[in-house]
C-alpha positions as a printed NumPy array, in Angstrom:
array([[  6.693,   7.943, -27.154],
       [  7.246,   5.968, -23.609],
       [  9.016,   2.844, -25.177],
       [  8.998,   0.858, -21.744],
       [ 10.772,   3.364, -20.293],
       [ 10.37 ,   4.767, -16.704],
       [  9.536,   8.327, -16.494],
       [ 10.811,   9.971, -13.119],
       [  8.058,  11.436, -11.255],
       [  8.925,  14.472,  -8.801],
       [  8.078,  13.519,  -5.734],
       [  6.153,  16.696,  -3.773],
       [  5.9  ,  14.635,  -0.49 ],
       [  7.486,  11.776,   1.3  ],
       [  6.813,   9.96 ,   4.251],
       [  8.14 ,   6.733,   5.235],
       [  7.84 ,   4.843,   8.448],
       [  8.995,   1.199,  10.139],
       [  6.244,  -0.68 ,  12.301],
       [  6.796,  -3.466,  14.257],
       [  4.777,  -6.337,  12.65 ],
       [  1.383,  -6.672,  15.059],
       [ -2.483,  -5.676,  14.873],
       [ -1.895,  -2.622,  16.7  ],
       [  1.15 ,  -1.819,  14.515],
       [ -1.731,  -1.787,  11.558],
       [ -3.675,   0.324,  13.092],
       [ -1.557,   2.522,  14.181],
       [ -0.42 ,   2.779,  10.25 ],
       [ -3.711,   3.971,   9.531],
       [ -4.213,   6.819,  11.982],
       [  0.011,   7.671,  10.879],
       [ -1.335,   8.064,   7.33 ],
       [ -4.361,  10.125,   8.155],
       [ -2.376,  12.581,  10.21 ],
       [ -0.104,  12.727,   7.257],
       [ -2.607,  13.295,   4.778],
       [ -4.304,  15.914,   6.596],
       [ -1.041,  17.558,   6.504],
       [ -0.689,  17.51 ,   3.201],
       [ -4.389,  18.4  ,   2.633],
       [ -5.265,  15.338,   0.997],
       [ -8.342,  13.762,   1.635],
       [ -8.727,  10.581,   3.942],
       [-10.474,   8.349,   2.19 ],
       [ -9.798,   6.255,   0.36 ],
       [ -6.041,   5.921,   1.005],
       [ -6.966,   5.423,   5.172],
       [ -8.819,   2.423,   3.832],
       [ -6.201,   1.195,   1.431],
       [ -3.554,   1.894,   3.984],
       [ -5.512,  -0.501,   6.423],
       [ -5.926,  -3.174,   4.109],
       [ -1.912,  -3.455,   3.006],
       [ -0.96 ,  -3.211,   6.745],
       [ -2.857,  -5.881,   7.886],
       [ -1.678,  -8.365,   5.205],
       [  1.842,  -7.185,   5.884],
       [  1.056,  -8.121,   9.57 ],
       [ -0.955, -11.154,   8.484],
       [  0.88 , -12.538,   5.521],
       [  4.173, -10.94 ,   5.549],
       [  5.324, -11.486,   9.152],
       [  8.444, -12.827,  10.042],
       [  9.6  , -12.717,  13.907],
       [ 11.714, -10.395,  15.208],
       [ 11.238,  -7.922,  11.236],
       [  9.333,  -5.06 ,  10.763],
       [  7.577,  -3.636,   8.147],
       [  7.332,  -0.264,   6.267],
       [  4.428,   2.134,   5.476],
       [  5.591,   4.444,   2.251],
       [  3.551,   7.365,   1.102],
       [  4.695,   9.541,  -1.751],
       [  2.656,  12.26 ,  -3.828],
       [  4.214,  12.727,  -6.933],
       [  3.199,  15.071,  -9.665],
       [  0.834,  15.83 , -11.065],
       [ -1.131,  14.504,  -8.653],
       [ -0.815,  11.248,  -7.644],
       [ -0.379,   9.286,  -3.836],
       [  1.191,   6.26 ,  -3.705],
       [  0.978,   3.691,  -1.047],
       [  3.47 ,   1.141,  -0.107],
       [  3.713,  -1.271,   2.481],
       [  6.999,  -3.036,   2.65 ],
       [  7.618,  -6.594,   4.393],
       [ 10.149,  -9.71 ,   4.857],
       [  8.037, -12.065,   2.824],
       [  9.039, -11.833,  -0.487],
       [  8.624, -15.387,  -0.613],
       [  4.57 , -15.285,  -0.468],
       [  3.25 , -12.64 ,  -3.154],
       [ -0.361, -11.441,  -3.666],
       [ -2.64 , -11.711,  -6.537],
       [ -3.77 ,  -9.411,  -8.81 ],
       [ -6.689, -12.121, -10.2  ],
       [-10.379, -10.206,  -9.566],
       [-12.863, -12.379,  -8.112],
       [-15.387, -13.979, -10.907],
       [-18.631, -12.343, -10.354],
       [-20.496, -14.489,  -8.013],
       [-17.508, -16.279,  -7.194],
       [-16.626, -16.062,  -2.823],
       [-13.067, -15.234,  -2.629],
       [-10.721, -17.05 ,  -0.366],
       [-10.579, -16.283,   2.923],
       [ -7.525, -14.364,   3.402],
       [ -8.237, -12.318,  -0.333],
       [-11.563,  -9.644,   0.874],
       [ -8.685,  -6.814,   1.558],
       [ -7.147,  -7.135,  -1.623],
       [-10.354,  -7.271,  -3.727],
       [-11.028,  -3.98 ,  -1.928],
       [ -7.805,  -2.406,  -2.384],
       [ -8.121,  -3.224,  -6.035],
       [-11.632,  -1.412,  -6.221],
       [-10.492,   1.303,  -4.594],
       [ -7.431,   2.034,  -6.153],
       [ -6.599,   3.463,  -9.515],
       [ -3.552,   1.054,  -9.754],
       [ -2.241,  -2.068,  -7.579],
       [  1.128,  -3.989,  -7.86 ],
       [  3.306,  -5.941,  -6.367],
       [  7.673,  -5.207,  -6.226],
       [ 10.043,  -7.94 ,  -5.32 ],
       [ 13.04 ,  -6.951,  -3.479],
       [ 15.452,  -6.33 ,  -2.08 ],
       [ 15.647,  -9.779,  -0.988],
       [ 14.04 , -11.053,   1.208],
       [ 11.199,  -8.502,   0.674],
       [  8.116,  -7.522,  -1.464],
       [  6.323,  -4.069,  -1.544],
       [  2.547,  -4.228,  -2.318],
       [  1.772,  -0.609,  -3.432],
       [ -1.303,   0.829,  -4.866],
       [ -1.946,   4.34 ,  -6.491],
       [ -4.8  ,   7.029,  -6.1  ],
       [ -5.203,   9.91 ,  -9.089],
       [ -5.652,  12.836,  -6.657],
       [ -6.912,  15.004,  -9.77 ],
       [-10.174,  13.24 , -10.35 ]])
């Protein structure tokens, strides 16, 4: 039994990647991780789309003049592919709250209701200071 304890996944693949905080920054962290996946024969979608979604907040949200941020993908086994998107706002962190049925989200919260729809698993990581990672996680077996 897993008493709160971490177990250490193996990780099979790694990439990792600074981008300067701007739109085209985003984008290009989207067509980054769909070269990568290809590589790794992992389908596109719907980590292109997750991807997107975290980049743009990180440009949106998480900017701070002059910073970067970081795109993360690791597949670990058995088969999973994480997604992280690092920034220098550790100060403003997202929400995990779903949208009541019926209910119009804020303006700034579509992406994350989408990310949280299509991913398995969503989270937020404080640290180191002064950052946050927003990751999310796809079960590549199903």
């Amino acid at each position: 039994m897993n008493q709160g304890i971490a177990v250490p996944r193996t990780p099979l693949h790694q990439f990792t990647v600074p981008l300067s905080a701007t739109r085209r920054a985003a984008r290009l962290a989207r067509l980054l991780a769909g070269e990568q996946l290809v590589a790794w024969g992992l389908p596109l979608d719907p980590a292109r789309l997750i991807v997107a979604e975290l980049a743009a907040n990180a440009v949106v949200h998480g900017r701070v003049a002059g910073r970067s941020f970081r795109l993360g993908l690791t597949v670990t086994a058995p088969a999973t592919l994480r997604i992280e998107v690092t920034d220098p706002q550790g100060d403003q962190l997202p929400t995990q709250a779903r949208v009541a049925a019926g209910a119009e989200p804020a303006e700034s919260g579509h992406g994350l209701v989408l990310v949280e729809e299509l991913a398995d698993r969503w989270g937020v990581r404080t640290g180191p200071v002064p950052c946050k990672t927003v990751w999310a996680e796809l079960d590549l077996g199903r």
